[in-house]
């Protein structure tokens, strides 16, 4: 029997028996972890209130053997709140739907339990913090998170140089299969011709140029969001269920 301690974001919860839950977290040191939290569905359980989606928590696990992720699910025996991001998210529909898509994305990009995914973890913490504070429009925060998640997992799209031959941009065409913008010589079937403003927005979101992103017109935001969704869908091989509920202004 071994004790482990880590901090993480609660991604989702599932009912187990009459009073327990299975908690899925993205942790700093152990990647995605599923653990059983006993008694948390009882109405008087303060422990359960800390283990709700969007919560940033310091958690203690009790596991059999020398590894946290093994044959059976570890027990979540203690948790302390680091930041209750859910309080600033769940009361607003736009923030809630964007945040739910962020949690689903983080889970999808961490397929293997127990494998550290520090960059994805830090992206999620930063994204939820920004979302809870309302620093930018929720759909822009989501698109920035999606683009950066793709980048840290090796799928960074190109928004300037041709993704196939590397010729310097700006380039006119965009192909999700080719990896971003492409030149006329490299154009492939299925390529689209997005507006320069939409491409500029996506580049700004990827690099953190919020002044440019916040000033973008709604029509270009919608266009850019469609490109992000298509690109994410291509690399995940299926879309996110939660994206259909996200508001795009």
CSV table of C-alpha atoms in Angstrom, one decimal:
chain,number,residue,atom,x,y,z
A,1,UNK,CA,0.0,0.0,0.0
A,2,UNK,CA,1.3,3.5,-0.9
A,3,UNK,CA,0.3,7.1,-0.4
A,4,UNK,CA,0.6,9.6,-3.2
A,5,UNK,CA,0.0,13.3,-3.3
A,6,UNK,CA,-0.5,15.5,-6.3
A,7,UNK,CA,-2.5,18.5,-7.5
A,8,UNK,CA,-4.9,18.4,-10.3
A,9,UNK,CA,-8.0,19.6,-12.1
A,10,UNK,CA,-11.2,17.6,-11.8
A,11,UNK,CA,-12.3,16.7,-15.3
A,12,UNK,CA,-15.5,14.7,-14.6
A,13,UNK,CA,-17.2,12.5,-12.1
A,14,UNK,CA,-19.3,9.3,-12.3
A,15,UNK,CA,-21.6,7.8,-9.8
A,16,UNK,CA,-20.5,4.6,-8.1
A,17,UNK,CA,-22.8,2.7,-5.8
A,18,UNK,CA,-25.1,4.6,-3.4
A,19,UNK,CA,-22.7,7.2,-2.1
A,20,UNK,CA,-19.4,7.0,-3.9
A,21,UNK,CA,-18.0,8.6,-7.1
A,22,UNK,CA,-15.2,7.9,-9.6
A,23,UNK,CA,-13.3,11.1,-10.0
A,24,UNK,CA,-11.2,11.7,-13.2
A,25,UNK,CA,-8.4,14.3,-12.7
A,26,UNK,CA,-5.6,15.7,-14.8
A,27,UNK,CA,-2.7,15.9,-12.4
A,28,UNK,CA,0.6,17.6,-12.5
A,29,UNK,CA,2.8,14.6,-11.8
A,30,UNK,CA,0.8,11.6,-12.9
A,31,UNK,CA,-1.2,12.8,-15.9
A,32,UNK,CA,-4.8,11.6,-16.1
A,33,UNK,CA,-5.9,9.6,-13.0
A,34,UNK,CA,-9.2,8.0,-12.1
A,35,UNK,CA,-9.8,7.4,-8.4
A,36,UNK,CA,-12.7,6.3,-6.1
A,37,UNK,CA,-13.9,8.9,-3.6
A,38,UNK,CA,-16.0,7.3,-1.0
A,39,UNK,CA,-19.1,8.9,0.6
A,40,UNK,CA,-18.8,12.1,-1.4
A,41,UNK,CA,-22.5,12.0,-2.6
A,42,UNK,CA,-23.8,12.3,0.9
A,43,UNK,CA,-25.5,15.7,1.4
A,44,UNK,CA,-23.2,16.7,4.3
A,45,UNK,CA,-19.9,15.7,2.6
A,46,UNK,CA,-17.6,18.7,2.4
A,47,UNK,CA,-15.1,16.3,0.8
A,48,UNK,CA,-17.4,15.8,-2.2
A,49,UNK,CA,-17.9,19.6,-2.7
A,50,UNK,CA,-14.2,20.0,-3.3
A,51,UNK,CA,-14.2,17.3,-6.0
A,52,UNK,CA,-16.5,18.9,-8.6
A,53,UNK,CA,-15.5,19.5,-12.2
A,54,UNK,CA,-13.3,22.6,-12.8
A,55,UNK,CA,-11.9,22.4,-9.2
A,56,UNK,CA,-8.2,22.8,-8.8
A,57,UNK,CA,-7.3,20.6,-5.8
A,58,UNK,CA,-4.4,19.1,-3.8
A,59,UNK,CA,-5.3,15.4,-3.5
A,60,UNK,CA,-4.0,12.5,-1.5
A,61,UNK,CA,-4.4,9.0,-3.0
A,62,UNK,CA,-4.1,5.6,-1.4
A,63,UNK,CA,-3.1,2.9,-3.9
A,64,UNK,CA,-2.1,-0.8,-3.8
A,65,UNK,CA,1.5,-1.4,-4.9
A,66,UNK,CA,4.2,1.1,-5.7
A,67,UNK,CA,2.5,2.8,-8.6
A,68,UNK,CA,-0.5,5.2,-8.4
A,69,UNK,CA,-2.1,3.8,-11.6
A,70,UNK,CA,-2.2,0.0,-11.5
A,71,UNK,CA,-4.6,-2.9,-11.6
A,72,UNK,CA,-7.3,-1.3,-9.5
A,73,UNK,CA,-8.5,2.3,-9.0
A,74,UNK,CA,-6.8,4.1,-6.1
A,75,UNK,CA,-8.7,5.7,-3.4
A,76,UNK,CA,-8.9,9.5,-3.1
A,77,UNK,CA,-8.6,9.9,0.7
A,78,UNK,CA,-8.1,13.6,1.1
A,79,UNK,CA,-8.4,16.9,-0.9
A,80,UNK,CA,-7.8,20.5,-0.3
A,81,UNK,CA,-9.0,23.3,-2.6
A,82,UNK,CA,-6.3,25.3,-4.4
A,83,UNK,CA,-8.7,27.3,-6.6
A,84,UNK,CA,-12.5,26.8,-7.0
A,85,UNK,CA,-12.6,27.8,-10.6
A,86,UNK,CA,-16.1,26.3,-10.9
A,87,UNK,CA,-17.6,29.2,-9.0
A,88,UNK,CA,-16.7,31.7,-11.7
A,89,UNK,CA,-17.7,29.3,-14.5
A,90,UNK,CA,-20.9,27.3,-13.8
A,91,UNK,CA,-23.1,30.4,-13.3
A,92,UNK,CA,-22.5,31.7,-16.8
A,93,UNK,CA,-23.7,29.6,-19.8
A,94,UNK,CA,-21.0,30.8,-22.2
A,95,UNK,CA,-18.2,30.1,-19.7
A,96,UNK,CA,-19.7,26.8,-18.7
A,97,UNK,CA,-19.9,25.4,-22.2
A,98,UNK,CA,-16.5,26.7,-23.1
A,99,UNK,CA,-15.0,25.2,-19.9
A,100,UNK,CA,-16.7,21.9,-20.5
A,101,UNK,CA,-15.1,21.7,-23.9
A,102,UNK,CA,-11.7,22.5,-22.3
A,103,UNK,CA,-12.1,19.6,-19.8
A,104,UNK,CA,-13.2,17.2,-22.6
A,105,UNK,CA,-10.2,18.3,-24.7
A,106,UNK,CA,-7.7,17.8,-21.9
A,107,UNK,CA,-9.1,14.3,-21.3
A,108,UNK,CA,-9.0,13.3,-25.0
A,109,UNK,CA,-5.4,14.5,-25.3
A,110,UNK,CA,-4.3,12.4,-22.3
A,111,UNK,CA,-5.3,8.9,-23.5
A,112,UNK,CA,-3.0,6.9,-21.2
A,113,UNK,CA,-3.6,7.0,-17.5
A,114,UNK,CA,-0.5,7.6,-15.3
A,115,UNK,CA,1.6,9.3,-18.0
A,116,UNK,CA,2.7,12.8,-17.0
A,117,UNK,CA,1.3,15.6,-19.3
A,118,UNK,CA,2.7,18.6,-17.6
A,119,UNK,CA,2.2,21.1,-20.5
A,120,UNK,CA,-1.4,20.0,-21.0
A,121,UNK,CA,-2.0,20.3,-17.3
A,122,UNK,CA,-0.5,23.8,-17.1
A,123,UNK,CA,-2.5,24.9,-20.2
A,124,UNK,CA,-5.7,23.7,-18.5
A,125,UNK,CA,-5.0,25.5,-15.2
A,126,UNK,CA,-4.2,28.7,-17.0
A,127,UNK,CA,-7.2,28.4,-19.3
A,128,UNK,CA,-9.7,27.8,-16.5
A,129,UNK,CA,-8.2,30.6,-14.4
A,130,UNK,CA,-8.6,33.1,-17.4
A,131,UNK,CA,-12.2,31.8,-18.0
A,132,UNK,CA,-13.3,32.1,-14.4
A,133,UNK,CA,-12.0,35.6,-14.2
A,134,UNK,CA,-13.8,36.7,-17.4
A,135,UNK,CA,-10.7,38.3,-18.8
A,136,UNK,CA,-11.7,37.6,-22.5
A,137,UNK,CA,-14.7,36.3,-24.4
A,138,UNK,CA,-15.2,32.6,-23.5
A,139,UNK,CA,-15.2,31.4,-27.1
A,140,UNK,CA,-11.8,33.1,-27.7
A,141,UNK,CA,-10.3,31.6,-24.5
A,142,UNK,CA,-11.6,28.2,-25.7
A,143,UNK,CA,-10.1,28.5,-29.2
A,144,UNK,CA,-6.8,29.7,-27.8
A,145,UNK,CA,-6.8,26.6,-25.5
A,146,UNK,CA,-7.6,24.3,-28.3
A,147,UNK,CA,-4.9,25.6,-30.6
A,148,UNK,CA,-2.3,25.5,-27.8
A,149,UNK,CA,-3.4,22.0,-26.8
A,150,UNK,CA,-2.9,20.9,-30.4
A,151,UNK,CA,0.5,22.5,-30.4
A,152,UNK,CA,1.8,20.9,-27.2
A,153,UNK,CA,0.7,17.5,-28.5
A,154,UNK,CA,2.6,17.9,-31.8
A,155,UNK,CA,-0.1,19.2,-34.1
A,156,UNK,CA,0.7,22.9,-34.2
A,157,UNK,CA,-1.0,24.5,-37.3
A,158,UNK,CA,0.9,26.9,-39.5
A,159,UNK,CA,-0.7,30.3,-40.0
A,160,UNK,CA,2.2,32.0,-42.0
A,161,UNK,CA,4.6,29.8,-43.9
A,162,UNK,CA,3.3,27.0,-46.1
A,163,UNK,CA,2.8,23.9,-44.1
A,164,UNK,CA,4.1,21.6,-46.9
A,165,UNK,CA,7.0,23.4,-48.6
A,166,UNK,CA,7.8,26.1,-46.0
A,167,UNK,CA,7.6,29.0,-48.4
A,168,UNK,CA,7.2,32.3,-46.5
A,169,UNK,CA,3.7,33.7,-46.2
A,170,UNK,CA,1.2,35.0,-46.0
A,171,UNK,CA,-0.3,32.1,-47.9
A,172,UNK,CA,-3.9,32.0,-49.2
A,173,UNK,CA,-5.2,28.5,-48.8
A,174,UNK,CA,-5.9,26.5,-45.6
A,175,UNK,CA,-6.0,22.7,-45.3
A,176,UNK,CA,-6.6,20.8,-42.1
A,177,UNK,CA,-5.0,17.7,-43.6
A,178,UNK,CA,-1.9,19.5,-44.7
A,179,UNK,CA,-1.4,21.2,-41.3
A,180,UNK,CA,-2.5,24.8,-41.8
A,181,UNK,CA,-2.0,27.4,-44.5
A,182,UNK,CA,-0.5,26.3,-47.8
A,183,UNK,CA,0.7,28.0,-51.0
A,184,UNK,CA,-0.9,27.8,-54.4
A,185,UNK,CA,1.6,25.2,-55.7
A,186,UNK,CA,0.9,23.0,-52.7
A,187,UNK,CA,-2.8,23.4,-52.8
A,188,UNK,CA,-4.7,20.1,-52.2
A,189,UNK,CA,-8.3,19.1,-52.7
A,190,UNK,CA,-10.6,20.3,-49.9
A,191,UNK,CA,-8.5,23.4,-49.3
A,192,UNK,CA,-10.5,26.6,-48.3
A,193,UNK,CA,-9.7,30.3,-48.7
A,194,UNK,CA,-10.3,31.9,-45.3
A,195,UNK,CA,-10.1,35.6,-44.8
A,196,UNK,CA,-6.8,37.1,-43.7
A,197,UNK,CA,-8.5,38.4,-40.6
A,198,UNK,CA,-9.5,34.9,-39.5
A,199,UNK,CA,-6.0,33.6,-40.0
A,200,UNK,CA,-4.6,36.6,-38.2
A,201,UNK,CA,-7.0,35.9,-35.3
A,202,UNK,CA,-5.9,32.3,-35.0
A,203,UNK,CA,-2.2,33.2,-35.1
A,204,UNK,CA,-2.9,35.8,-32.3
A,205,UNK,CA,-4.7,33.2,-30.2
A,206,UNK,CA,-1.9,30.7,-30.6
A,207,UNK,CA,0.8,33.2,-29.6
A,208,UNK,CA,-1.1,35.0,-26.9
A,209,UNK,CA,-1.7,38.3,-28.7
A,210,UNK,CA,-4.9,39.2,-26.9
A,211,UNK,CA,-5.0,42.8,-28.1
A,212,UNK,CA,-5.5,41.6,-31.6
A,213,UNK,CA,-7.8,38.8,-30.7
A,214,UNK,CA,-10.1,40.9,-28.6
A,215,UNK,CA,-10.5,43.5,-31.4
A,216,UNK,CA,-11.5,41.0,-34.0
A,217,UNK,CA,-14.9,41.3,-35.6
A,218,UNK,CA,-17.6,38.6,-34.7
A,219,UNK,CA,-17.8,37.3,-38.3
A,220,UNK,CA,-14.0,36.6,-38.3
A,221,UNK,CA,-14.3,35.0,-34.9
A,222,UNK,CA,-16.9,32.6,-36.2
A,223,UNK,CA,-14.9,31.8,-39.2
A,224,UNK,CA,-11.8,31.2,-37.2
A,225,UNK,CA,-13.7,29.1,-34.7
A,226,UNK,CA,-14.9,26.9,-37.6
A,227,UNK,CA,-11.3,26.3,-38.7
A,228,UNK,CA,-10.2,25.4,-35.2
A,229,UNK,CA,-13.1,22.9,-34.8
A,230,UNK,CA,-12.3,21.3,-38.2
A,231,UNK,CA,-8.6,21.1,-37.4
A,232,UNK,CA,-9.2,19.6,-33.9
A,233,UNK,CA,-11.7,17.1,-35.4
A,234,UNK,CA,-9.2,15.9,-37.9
A,235,UNK,CA,-6.5,15.2,-35.3
A,236,UNK,CA,-8.7,13.7,-32.7
A,237,UNK,CA,-10.5,11.6,-35.4
A,238,UNK,CA,-13.8,12.5,-33.9
A,239,UNK,CA,-15.3,15.8,-32.7
A,240,UNK,CA,-15.9,17.0,-29.2
A,241,UNK,CA,-19.5,16.4,-28.0
A,242,UNK,CA,-19.4,19.6,-25.9
A,243,UNK,CA,-18.4,21.8,-28.8
A,244,UNK,CA,-22.0,21.8,-30.2
A,245,UNK,CA,-23.2,23.7,-27.2
A,246,UNK,CA,-20.5,26.5,-27.3
A,247,UNK,CA,-21.8,29.9,-28.1
A,248,UNK,CA,-20.0,31.7,-30.9
A,249,UNK,CA,-20.7,35.4,-31.1
